[in-house]
Short mmCIF file of C-alpha atoms and ligand atoms in Angstrom, two decimals:
data_model
loop_
_atom_site.label_atom_id
_atom_site.label_comp_id
_atom_site.label_asym_id
_atom_site.label_seq_id
_atom_site.Cartn_x
_atom_site.Cartn_y
_atom_site.Cartn_z
CA UNK A 239 67.00 -40.47 223.99
CA UNK A 240 65.71 -38.60 221.03
CA UNK A 241 62.04 -39.25 221.84
CA UNK A 242 60.13 -39.54 225.10
CA UNK A 243 58.25 -42.42 223.52
CA UNK A 244 58.57 -44.53 220.41
CA UNK A 245 55.85 -46.95 219.34
CA UNK A 246 57.50 -49.52 217.09
CA UNK A 247 56.07 -51.46 214.16
CA UNK A 248 52.62 -49.89 214.10
CA UNK A 249 50.15 -50.69 211.34
CA UNK A 250 49.01 -47.08 211.43
CA UNK A 251 45.57 -46.25 210.12
CA UNK A 252 44.39 -42.75 209.27
CA UNK A 253 41.25 -41.63 207.47
CA UNK A 254 43.29 -41.88 204.27
CA UNK A 255 46.01 -44.51 204.63
CA UNK A 256 47.36 -47.65 206.25
CA UNK A 257 51.15 -47.84 206.59
CA UNK A 258 53.81 -49.55 208.70
CA UNK A 259 55.63 -47.03 210.85
CA UNK A 260 57.27 -46.21 214.13
CA UNK A 261 55.71 -43.26 215.95
CA UNK A 262 58.04 -40.85 217.73
CA UNK A 263 56.52 -38.73 220.50
CA UNK A 264 57.88 -35.65 222.19
CA UNK A 265 56.01 -33.29 224.54
CA UNK A 266 52.86 -35.31 224.00
CA UNK A 267 52.88 -34.80 220.25
CA UNK A 268 53.77 -36.95 217.28
CA UNK A 269 57.06 -35.56 215.98
CA UNK A 270 58.33 -38.35 213.70
CA UNK A 271 56.90 -41.13 211.54
CA UNK A 272 58.83 -43.79 209.63
CA UNK A 273 60.46 -47.15 210.28
CA UNK A 274 63.79 -47.28 212.13
CA UNK A 275 63.35 -44.16 214.29
CA UNK A 276 65.98 -43.40 216.93
CA UNK A 277 65.46 -44.52 220.52
CA UNK A 278 62.83 -43.37 222.99
CA UNK A 279 62.97 -43.09 226.76
CA UNK A 280 60.03 -45.44 226.63
CA UNK A 281 59.46 -47.94 223.84
CA UNK A 282 56.28 -49.85 223.07
CA UNK A 283 56.33 -52.63 220.49
CA UNK A 284 53.04 -52.56 218.60
CA UNK A 285 54.19 -55.75 216.82
CA UNK A 286 52.27 -55.07 213.63
CA UNK A 287 49.02 -54.33 215.34
CA UNK A 288 46.60 -51.73 214.01
CA UNK A 289 47.15 -48.33 215.60
CA UNK A 290 44.40 -45.76 215.11
CA UNK A 291 43.90 -42.21 216.29
CA UNK A 292 42.22 -42.13 219.67
CA UNK A 293 38.49 -41.92 219.43
CA UNK A 294 36.63 -38.65 219.65
CA UNK A 295 33.25 -39.20 221.23
CA UNK A 296 31.56 -36.06 220.05
CA UNK A 297 28.18 -36.87 221.57
CA UNK A 298 28.12 -37.97 225.19
CA UNK A 299 26.46 -36.66 228.34
CA UNK A 300 28.37 -36.50 231.63
CA UNK A 301 27.06 -34.94 234.83
CA UNK A 302 24.37 -33.09 232.95
CA UNK A 303 21.47 -31.88 235.11
CA UNK A 304 18.22 -33.46 233.98
CA UNK A 305 15.58 -31.60 235.95
CA UNK A 306 13.24 -34.57 236.25
CA UNK A 307 14.53 -36.24 239.42
CA UNK A 308 16.96 -38.57 237.68
CA UNK A 309 20.72 -38.13 238.01
CA UNK A 310 23.37 -39.08 235.46
CA UNK A 311 25.51 -41.89 236.78
CA UNK A 312 28.74 -40.67 235.21
CA UNK A 313 30.54 -37.48 236.06
CA UNK A 314 33.81 -36.37 234.44
CA UNK A 315 35.83 -38.86 236.54
CA UNK A 316 33.98 -42.03 235.67
CA UNK A 317 32.87 -40.84 232.23
CA UNK A 318 36.36 -40.03 230.94
CA UNK A 319 37.85 -43.09 232.66
CA UNK A 320 35.33 -45.29 230.87
CA UNK A 321 35.98 -43.50 227.58
CA UNK A 322 39.76 -44.02 227.88
CA UNK A 323 39.39 -47.75 228.61
CA UNK A 324 37.36 -48.07 225.39
CA UNK A 325 39.88 -46.23 223.22
CA UNK A 326 38.44 -42.73 223.30
CA UNK A 327 40.88 -39.87 223.98
CA UNK A 328 38.64 -36.86 223.50
CA UNK A 329 35.05 -36.33 224.63
CA UNK A 330 32.67 -33.51 223.78
CA UNK A 331 29.79 -33.50 226.29
CA UNK A 332 27.17 -30.77 226.60
CA UNK A 333 26.92 -27.61 228.64
CA UNK A 334 23.12 -27.31 228.73
CA UNK A 335 21.37 -23.97 229.20
CA UNK A 336 18.31 -24.20 231.46
CA UNK A 337 15.43 -22.04 230.28
CA UNK A 338 15.81 -18.64 231.96
CA UNK A 339 19.54 -19.21 232.54
CA UNK A 340 22.26 -17.31 230.72
CA UNK A 341 24.51 -19.35 228.44
CA UNK A 342 27.50 -18.03 230.32
CA UNK A 343 26.16 -19.36 233.62
CA UNK A 344 25.55 -22.77 232.03
CA UNK A 345 29.12 -22.88 230.73
CA UNK A 346 30.63 -21.77 234.04
CA UNK A 347 28.62 -24.42 235.89
CA UNK A 348 29.80 -27.07 233.47
CA UNK A 349 33.46 -25.98 233.76
CA UNK A 350 33.12 -26.44 237.56
CA UNK A 351 31.71 -29.92 237.01
CA UNK A 352 34.67 -30.88 234.80
CA UNK A 353 37.48 -29.12 236.63
CA UNK A 354 40.16 -31.44 238.02
CA UNK A 355 38.23 -34.58 237.04
CA UNK A 356 38.93 -35.59 233.45
CA UNK A 357 41.42 -38.30 232.56
CA UNK A 358 41.40 -37.36 228.85
CA UNK A 359 40.91 -34.10 226.93
CA UNK A 360 37.50 -32.57 226.57
CA UNK A 361 35.66 -29.82 224.77
CA UNK A 362 32.07 -28.66 225.24
CA UNK A 363 29.12 -28.30 222.94
CA UNK A 364 26.47 -25.85 224.11
CA UNK A 365 22.81 -26.75 224.23
CA UNK A 366 20.77 -23.64 223.43
CA UNK A 367 17.29 -23.87 224.92
CA UNK A 368 16.41 -20.22 225.44
CA UNK A 369 17.51 -18.09 222.51
CA UNK A 370 16.66 -14.66 223.90
CA UNK A 371 17.92 -11.59 222.02
CA UNK A 372 20.79 -11.33 224.50
CA UNK A 373 21.77 -14.95 223.95
CA UNK A 374 21.62 -14.59 220.15
CA UNK A 375 23.24 -11.20 219.80
CA UNK A 376 25.81 -11.20 222.58
CA UNK A 377 26.36 -14.46 224.52
CA UNK A 378 26.48 -16.99 221.73
CA UNK A 379 28.88 -15.03 219.50
CA UNK A 380 31.18 -14.40 222.53
CA UNK A 381 31.22 -18.09 223.52
CA UNK A 382 31.84 -19.17 219.94
CA UNK A 383 34.83 -16.80 219.83
CA UNK A 384 36.08 -18.41 223.06
CA UNK A 385 36.11 -21.93 221.63
CA UNK A 386 32.62 -23.30 222.14
CA UNK A 387 32.04 -23.49 218.42
CA UNK A 388 29.21 -26.02 218.18
CA UNK A 389 25.82 -26.20 219.77
CA UNK A 390 22.87 -28.56 219.89
CA UNK A 391 19.27 -27.57 219.48
CA UNK A 392 16.25 -29.74 220.23
CA UNK A 393 12.98 -30.06 218.35
CA UNK A 394 11.49 -32.17 221.18
CA UNK A 395 11.39 -32.37 225.01
CA UNK A 396 9.39 -29.54 226.67
CA UNK A 397 12.35 -28.36 228.74
CA UNK A 398 14.66 -28.11 225.76
CA UNK A 399 12.81 -27.61 222.51
CA UNK A 400 12.87 -24.58 220.23
CA UNK A 401 9.98 -23.62 217.98
CA UNK A 402 10.53 -23.17 214.26
CA UNK A 403 11.09 -19.42 214.50
CA UNK A 404 13.65 -19.87 217.31
CA UNK A 405 15.44 -22.50 215.22
CA UNK A 406 15.75 -20.08 212.32
CA UNK A 407 17.06 -17.29 214.56
CA UNK A 408 19.61 -19.64 216.12
CA UNK A 409 20.72 -21.09 212.76
CA UNK A 410 21.25 -17.56 211.48
CA UNK A 411 23.71 -16.89 214.31
CA UNK A 412 25.59 -20.10 213.45
CA UNK A 413 25.85 -19.00 209.83
CA UNK A 414 27.15 -15.57 210.75
CA UNK A 415 29.61 -16.80 213.38
CA UNK A 416 30.75 -20.00 211.61
CA UNK A 417 29.53 -22.46 214.25
CA UNK A 418 28.30 -26.03 213.78
CA UNK A 419 24.72 -26.81 214.76
CA UNK A 420 23.63 -30.24 215.89
CA UNK A 421 19.89 -30.97 215.68
CA UNK A 422 17.85 -33.48 217.69
CA UNK A 423 15.12 -34.08 215.14
CA UNK A 424 11.85 -35.53 216.48
CA UNK A 425 8.43 -33.86 216.22
CA UNK A 426 7.40 -32.89 219.76
CA UNK A 427 3.66 -32.52 219.20
CA UNK A 428 3.32 -35.88 217.43
CA UNK A 429 5.13 -37.52 220.34
CA UNK A 430 3.05 -35.86 223.04
CA UNK A 431 -0.20 -36.63 221.19
CA UNK A 432 0.78 -40.30 220.71
CA UNK A 433 1.99 -40.50 224.31
CA UNK A 434 -1.33 -39.27 225.70
CA UNK A 435 -3.26 -41.75 223.50
CA UNK A 436 -1.05 -44.66 224.63
CA UNK A 437 -1.30 -43.78 228.29
CA UNK A 438 -5.06 -43.22 228.11
CA UNK A 439 -5.30 -46.72 226.68
CA UNK A 440 -3.28 -48.18 229.53
CA UNK A 441 -0.19 -48.76 227.39
CA UNK A 442 2.36 -47.49 229.85
CA UNK A 443 5.12 -50.15 229.91
CA UNK A 444 8.65 -49.27 228.72
CA UNK A 445 8.12 -50.91 225.35
CA UNK A 446 5.50 -48.31 224.39
CA UNK A 447 8.26 -45.72 224.34
CA UNK A 448 9.02 -47.02 220.83
CA UNK A 449 5.41 -46.72 219.74
CA UNK A 450 5.29 -43.11 221.00
CA UNK A 451 8.18 -42.11 218.74
CA UNK A 452 7.72 -43.91 215.38
CA UNK A 453 10.08 -43.24 212.52
CA UNK A 454 7.78 -40.75 210.89
CA UNK A 455 8.17 -38.25 213.77
CA UNK A 456 11.93 -38.40 213.17
CA UNK A 457 11.47 -38.20 209.39
CA UNK A 458 9.22 -35.14 209.64
CA UNK A 459 11.54 -33.25 211.97
CA UNK A 460 14.62 -34.21 209.95
CA UNK A 461 12.92 -32.90 206.80
CA UNK A 462 12.03 -29.64 208.58
CA UNK A 463 15.52 -29.18 210.00
CA UNK A 464 16.95 -29.68 206.52
CA UNK A 465 14.56 -27.15 205.06
CA UNK A 466 15.55 -24.60 207.69
CA UNK A 467 19.24 -25.22 207.06
CA UNK A 468 18.60 -24.65 203.34
CA UNK A 469 16.61 -21.47 204.01
CA UNK A 470 19.32 -19.99 206.23
CA UNK A 471 22.15 -21.44 204.07
CA UNK A 472 24.02 -23.02 206.94
CA UNK A 473 25.29 -26.59 207.48
CA UNK A 474 23.71 -28.68 210.20
CA UNK A 475 24.47 -32.10 211.63
CA UNK A 476 21.53 -34.37 212.38
CA UNK A 477 22.40 -36.34 215.50
CA UNK A 478 21.50 -39.92 216.54
CA UNK A 479 19.80 -40.94 213.31
CA UNK A 480 17.98 -44.19 213.89
CA UNK A 481 16.78 -45.66 210.61
CA UNK A 482 15.58 -45.59 207.04
CA UNK A 483 13.15 -42.72 207.03
CA UNK A 484 15.47 -40.04 208.39
CA UNK A 485 18.32 -41.46 206.31
CA UNK A 486 16.24 -41.01 203.13
CA UNK A 487 15.71 -37.34 203.97
CA UNK A 488 19.43 -36.87 204.63
CA UNK A 489 20.51 -38.67 201.50
CA UNK A 490 18.10 -36.57 199.45
CA UNK A 491 19.54 -33.37 200.95
CA UNK A 492 23.12 -34.45 200.41
CA UNK A 493 22.32 -35.45 196.85
CA UNK A 494 20.98 -31.96 196.24
CA UNK A 495 24.14 -30.30 197.41
CA UNK A 496 22.92 -29.21 200.85
CA UNK A 497 25.54 -29.33 203.59
CA UNK A 498 23.75 -31.85 205.79
CA UNK A 499 25.93 -33.96 208.04
CA UNK A 500 24.70 -36.94 210.00
CA UNK A 501 25.59 -39.00 213.04
CA UNK A 502 24.52 -42.42 214.16
CA UNK A 503 25.24 -44.48 217.26
CA UNK A 504 25.80 -48.14 218.25
CA UNK A 505 22.26 -48.53 219.56
CA UNK A 506 20.89 -48.22 216.01
CA UNK A 507 23.18 -51.01 214.81
CA UNK A 508 22.89 -53.47 217.67
CA UNK A 509 19.59 -52.84 219.48
CA UNK A 510 15.99 -53.02 218.32
CA UNK A 511 12.60 -52.07 219.66
CA UNK A 512 12.33 -55.61 221.00
CA UNK A 513 15.02 -54.72 223.53
CA UNK A 514 12.47 -52.37 225.13
CA UNK A 515 10.61 -55.51 226.19
CA UNK A 516 8.30 -58.15 224.85
CA UNK A 517 6.06 -57.94 227.89
CA UNK A 518 5.12 -55.28 230.42
CA UNK A 519 8.14 -55.78 232.70
CA UNK A 520 10.42 -52.90 233.63
CA UNK A 521 13.65 -54.39 232.25
CA UNK A 522 13.06 -52.72 228.87
CA UNK A 523 13.80 -49.38 230.58
CA UNK A 524 17.48 -50.24 230.16
CA UNK A 525 17.21 -49.58 226.43
CA UNK A 526 14.96 -46.51 226.47
CA UNK A 527 16.63 -43.79 224.46
CA UNK A 528 15.44 -41.29 221.88
CA UNK A 529 15.03 -41.87 219.03
CA UNK A 530 14.28 -45.48 220.02
CA UNK A 531 16.07 -48.42 218.40
CA UNK A 532 14.07 -49.69 215.38
CA UNK A 533 14.20 -53.18 213.83
CA UNK A 534 16.67 -55.47 212.00
CA UNK A 535 15.85 -54.08 208.59
CA UNK A 536 16.66 -50.59 209.82
CA UNK A 537 19.91 -51.76 211.38
CA UNK A 538 20.95 -52.87 207.89
CA UNK A 539 20.06 -49.48 206.45
CA UNK A 540 22.14 -47.73 209.13
CA UNK A 541 25.08 -50.02 208.31
CA UNK A 542 24.64 -49.04 204.67
CA UNK A 543 24.78 -45.36 205.63
CA UNK A 544 28.06 -45.93 207.46
CA UNK A 545 29.46 -47.72 204.44
CA UNK A 546 28.31 -45.31 201.73
CA UNK A 547 29.05 -42.00 203.39
CA UNK A 548 25.60 -40.74 204.43
CA UNK A 549 27.00 -40.72 207.98
CA UNK A 550 30.11 -38.79 208.91
CA UNK A 551 30.12 -39.42 212.63
CA UNK A 552 29.69 -42.49 214.83
CA UNK A 553 29.28 -41.39 218.47
CA UNK A 554 27.91 -43.03 221.57
CA UNK A 555 25.20 -40.64 222.82
CA UNK A 556 26.28 -42.00 226.21
CA UNK A 557 23.48 -40.85 228.56
CA UNK A 558 24.12 -42.82 231.74
CA UNK A 559 21.35 -43.80 234.14
CA UNK A 560 21.51 -46.67 236.56
CA UNK A 561 18.89 -49.42 236.32
CA UNK A 562 18.75 -50.07 240.06
CA UNK A 563 18.79 -47.39 242.71
CA UNK A 564 16.60 -44.40 243.42
CA UNK A 565 17.80 -41.84 240.92
CA UNK A 566 18.27 -43.67 237.62
CA UNK A 567 15.73 -45.42 235.43
CA UNK A 568 13.56 -46.07 238.49
CA UNK A 569 13.48 -42.47 239.73
CA UNK A 570 9.67 -42.49 239.35
CA UNK A 571 9.26 -46.09 240.46
CA UNK A 572 8.78 -49.38 238.59
CA UNK A 573 5.24 -48.50 237.65
CA UNK A 574 6.14 -45.21 236.05
CA UNK A 575 4.78 -44.84 232.55
CA UNK A 576 7.36 -44.93 229.74
CA UNK A 577 7.35 -41.14 229.36
CA UNK A 578 8.63 -40.68 232.93
CA UNK A 579 11.69 -42.91 232.48
CA UNK A 580 14.99 -41.11 231.90
CA UNK A 581 16.00 -41.28 228.23
CA UNK A 582 19.43 -42.55 227.38
CA UNK A 583 21.76 -45.53 227.50
CA UNK A 584 25.45 -45.94 228.31
CA UNK A 585 28.02 -46.65 225.59
CA UNK A 586 31.09 -44.42 225.82
CA UNK A 587 33.37 -47.42 226.51
CA UNK A 588 31.91 -49.88 224.02
CA UNK A 589 31.54 -47.60 220.96
CA UNK A 590 35.02 -48.12 219.41
CA UNK A 591 35.27 -51.87 219.97
CA UNK A 592 31.73 -52.52 218.70
CA UNK A 593 32.50 -50.79 215.41
CA UNK A 594 35.95 -52.27 215.02
CA UNK A 595 34.75 -55.76 215.82
CA UNK A 596 31.45 -55.75 213.95
CA UNK A 597 32.36 -53.25 211.23
CA UNK A 598 36.04 -53.63 210.35
CA UNK A 599 36.64 -57.26 211.30
CA UNK A 600 33.50 -58.42 209.53
CA UNK A 601 34.56 -56.54 206.41
CA UNK A 602 31.65 -54.11 206.40
CA UNK A 603 33.87 -51.03 206.52
CA UNK A 604 37.54 -50.42 205.89
CA UNK A 605 39.85 -49.46 208.75
CA UNK A 606 40.22 -45.98 207.22
CA UNK A 607 36.47 -45.45 207.27
CA UNK A 608 36.43 -46.55 210.93
CA UNK A 609 38.95 -43.81 211.67
CA UNK A 610 36.90 -41.23 209.81
CA UNK A 611 33.73 -42.17 211.63
CA UNK A 612 35.14 -42.46 215.14
CA UNK A 613 37.69 -39.67 215.13
CA UNK A 614 38.79 -37.61 212.11
CA UNK A 615 35.43 -36.33 210.95
CA UNK A 616 34.39 -35.25 214.42
CA UNK A 617 37.69 -33.38 214.76
CA UNK A 618 36.97 -31.56 211.52
CA UNK A 619 33.26 -30.90 212.13
CA UNK A 620 33.90 -29.52 215.62
CA UNK A 621 37.11 -27.59 215.13
CA UNK A 622 39.70 -29.87 216.73
CA UNK A 623 41.57 -30.88 213.57
CA UNK A 624 44.54 -31.33 213.04
CA UNK A 625 45.46 -31.33 216.76
CA UNK A 626 43.08 -34.26 217.22
CA UNK A 627 41.83 -36.92 214.83
CA UNK A 628 44.91 -38.06 212.94
CA UNK A 629 48.25 -39.80 213.10
CA UNK A 630 50.35 -36.99 211.67
CA UNK A 631 53.39 -34.96 212.61
CA UNK A 632 52.29 -32.23 214.99
CA UNK A 633 49.13 -33.97 216.12
CA UNK A 634 48.63 -34.93 219.77
CA UNK A 635 49.82 -38.49 220.43
CA UNK A 636 46.29 -39.71 221.10
CA UNK A 637 46.41 -43.33 219.94
CA UNK A 638 44.86 -46.73 220.28
CA UNK A 639 46.84 -49.96 219.82
CA UNK A 640 44.32 -52.67 218.99
CA UNK A 641 44.09 -56.18 220.32
CA UNK A 642 42.34 -58.30 217.73
CA UNK A 643 41.51 -61.94 217.38
CA UNK A 644 40.63 -63.51 220.70
CA UNK A 645 36.85 -63.51 221.01
CA UNK A 646 35.35 -62.62 224.37
CA UNK A 647 31.90 -62.08 225.82
CA UNK A 648 31.16 -58.47 226.67
CA UNK A 649 30.01 -58.01 230.22
CA UNK A 650 29.34 -54.96 232.35
CA UNK A 651 31.87 -56.21 234.91
CA UNK A 652 34.61 -55.33 232.36
CA UNK A 653 33.50 -51.74 232.04
CA UNK A 654 34.57 -48.63 233.97
CA UNK A 655 31.50 -46.45 233.87
CA UNK A 656 29.28 -46.01 236.88
CA UNK A 657 26.23 -47.57 235.24
CA UNK A 658 25.09 -50.95 236.52
CA UNK A 659 24.42 -52.46 233.09
CA UNK A 660 25.44 -52.42 229.47
CA UNK A 661 22.80 -52.84 226.76
CA UNK A 662 25.34 -55.04 224.93
CA UNK A 663 25.76 -57.61 227.74
CA UNK A 664 26.61 -61.03 226.30
CA UNK A 665 27.71 -59.88 222.85
CA UNK A 666 30.68 -61.74 221.37
CA UNK A 667 33.41 -59.25 220.43
CA UNK A 668 36.72 -59.83 218.68
CA UNK A 669 38.63 -56.65 219.48
CA UNK A 670 39.38 -54.30 222.35
CA UNK A 671 42.02 -51.60 222.82
CA UNK A 672 45.21 -53.13 224.12
CA UNK A 673 46.51 -49.67 224.99
CA UNK A 674 45.11 -46.15 224.89
CA UNK A 675 47.50 -43.19 224.86
CA UNK A 676 46.50 -39.62 225.54
CA UNK A 677 49.20 -37.08 224.58
CA UNK A 678 51.75 -39.87 224.73
CA UNK A 679 50.71 -41.10 228.17
CA UNK A 680 49.22 -44.58 228.63
CA UNK A 681 45.77 -44.02 230.11
CA UNK A 682 44.55 -47.62 229.59
CA UNK A 683 47.08 -50.49 229.60
CA UNK A 684 44.65 -53.29 228.83
CA UNK A 685 44.10 -53.99 232.49
CA UNK A 686 43.36 -50.79 234.34
CA UNK A 687 42.88 -47.07 233.69
CA UNK A 688 45.59 -44.64 234.73
CA UNK A 689 44.72 -43.18 238.11
CA UNK A 690 45.12 -39.58 237.07
CA UNK A 691 41.79 -37.77 237.15
CA UNK A 692 42.44 -34.13 236.29
CA UNK A 693 45.19 -34.68 233.71
CA UNK A 694 42.68 -34.11 230.89
CA UNK A 695 42.66 -30.61 229.44
CA UNK A 696 39.82 -28.43 228.26
CA UNK A 697 40.07 -27.87 224.51
CA UNK A 698 38.98 -24.59 223.00
CA UNK A 699 37.67 -25.47 219.54
CA UNK A 700 38.38 -23.57 216.35
CA UNK A 701 35.55 -22.48 214.17
CA UNK A 702 34.94 -25.70 212.18
CA UNK A 703 36.08 -25.61 208.55
CA UNK A 704 32.88 -27.20 207.29
CA UNK A 705 30.78 -24.47 208.97
CA UNK A 706 32.51 -21.58 207.20
CA UNK A 707 30.57 -19.63 204.61
CA UNK A 708 31.09 -20.99 201.14
CA UNK A 709 32.87 -18.84 198.61
CA UNK A 710 30.56 -18.72 195.66
CA UNK A 711 31.86 -19.50 192.23
CA UNK A 712 31.05 -15.96 191.04
CA UNK A 713 33.16 -14.50 193.90
CA UNK A 714 36.08 -16.71 193.00
CA UNK A 715 35.94 -15.56 189.38
CA UNK A 716 36.39 -11.92 190.36
O1 URP B 872 17.74 -40.66 224.80
C1 URP B 872 18.73 -39.99 224.63
N1 URP B 872 19.35 -39.96 223.50
N2 URP B 872 19.14 -39.19 225.61
C2 URP B 872 20.22 -38.33 225.53
C3 URP B 872 19.83 -36.94 225.18
C4 URP B 872 19.77 -36.72 223.70
O2 URP B 872 18.73 -36.30 223.21
O3 URP B 872 20.73 -36.97 223.03
ZN1 ZN B 873 19.32 -35.79 221.32
ZN1 ZN B 874 10.80 -59.34 227.89
ZN1 ZN B 875 22.50 -37.10 223.40
#
């Protein structure tokens, strides 16, 4: 046969187009598009269903040491398995530097955690927590050259945060080396001051997590991160944006020509502060994440940002902690105050279907915008395009064939992560991947994941196009 695989009668969706086509695959890559292709060793009839590029979850945490007694429930086996079953074919989790540790040691440790375990392809972002002169002058440039071309910096969490001067120094390296910087924007001192007031007043239940991190702490830090990016003249991407106030800062910056990119996540569309509890019971711990979910009005503003282009990326921020058991949300016991509960919620498997079902099928966003938000833009912003993120000749055959129409009730029993709950339990959905292909291989057949941990490959990323220094008009005129 001419092809190892042909997918027939696909309603292919890219960031730009929708078109009927067969998809011919050889050596794991798309080598032919068009109706009436020659035969394949294997043939799959898509029967007019939507076929999108596989998702790129460019913000998820697997097997990341936390340092506070909690342990992430998903490693690279369960994390990538869960991703594949939800239509994601590339993940970019974080190699996190501990303060005092070299970046190189953090990366080597993370490679060991991933080796032989992933079902789908993966790249790493770095988390820079200790920007010593050696890290800034030697390690970071070397790692960027080796394909770790994006890194996250934190403005909050004592174990992770940089001060303003450190942020500027780190942003300057990104500018010089052409790397993409992701910023967790929340004001640390406001949060710690509010937290001590709440706890002193006896307000320790999970729901006070939301009160300890109001929107203004996110707004202030977002504004500051944007100012620093402007000062250094470097693009940044503000991660996990939760609501109106940060969005207004980002929209203002974008409107003024600053290269500010932004990401949001399902929790800011589908959860609200009420999910942290309406009483003092512990069940609200399930939805503790930072920034916290806001309210219905803010959900609508986040939807608007997905529709109108304020957001470029829709990722899960999968940060998996079990609700029961000794090392998840209860690591410090049921009576732990909200600030001792591990931050983060699971979502790597539900991300794609939630946005297809609630976004595309309800007519809020077009299929092409879905593809941009879940795949193409992340590939471009993090240096994986055009190998990943499109249905195009030469691209990896990372594809999702969608099953649409039959409504079902989402339940954690359907999911393949190692977390004992989903925050979206009971939601009615109308779509789920019928098939997920990674480099032409079916890794999810609608029933079970492929039992092939270790087939996923590490991806060295290019320097992202959007992070390259701009040619100024006066240079071009020369
Ligand atoms: O609460 C969250 N989002 N935990 C994950 C870590 C992070 O800051 O993204
Ligand atoms: Zn964060
Ligand atoms: Zn309640
Ligand atoms: Zn995160």
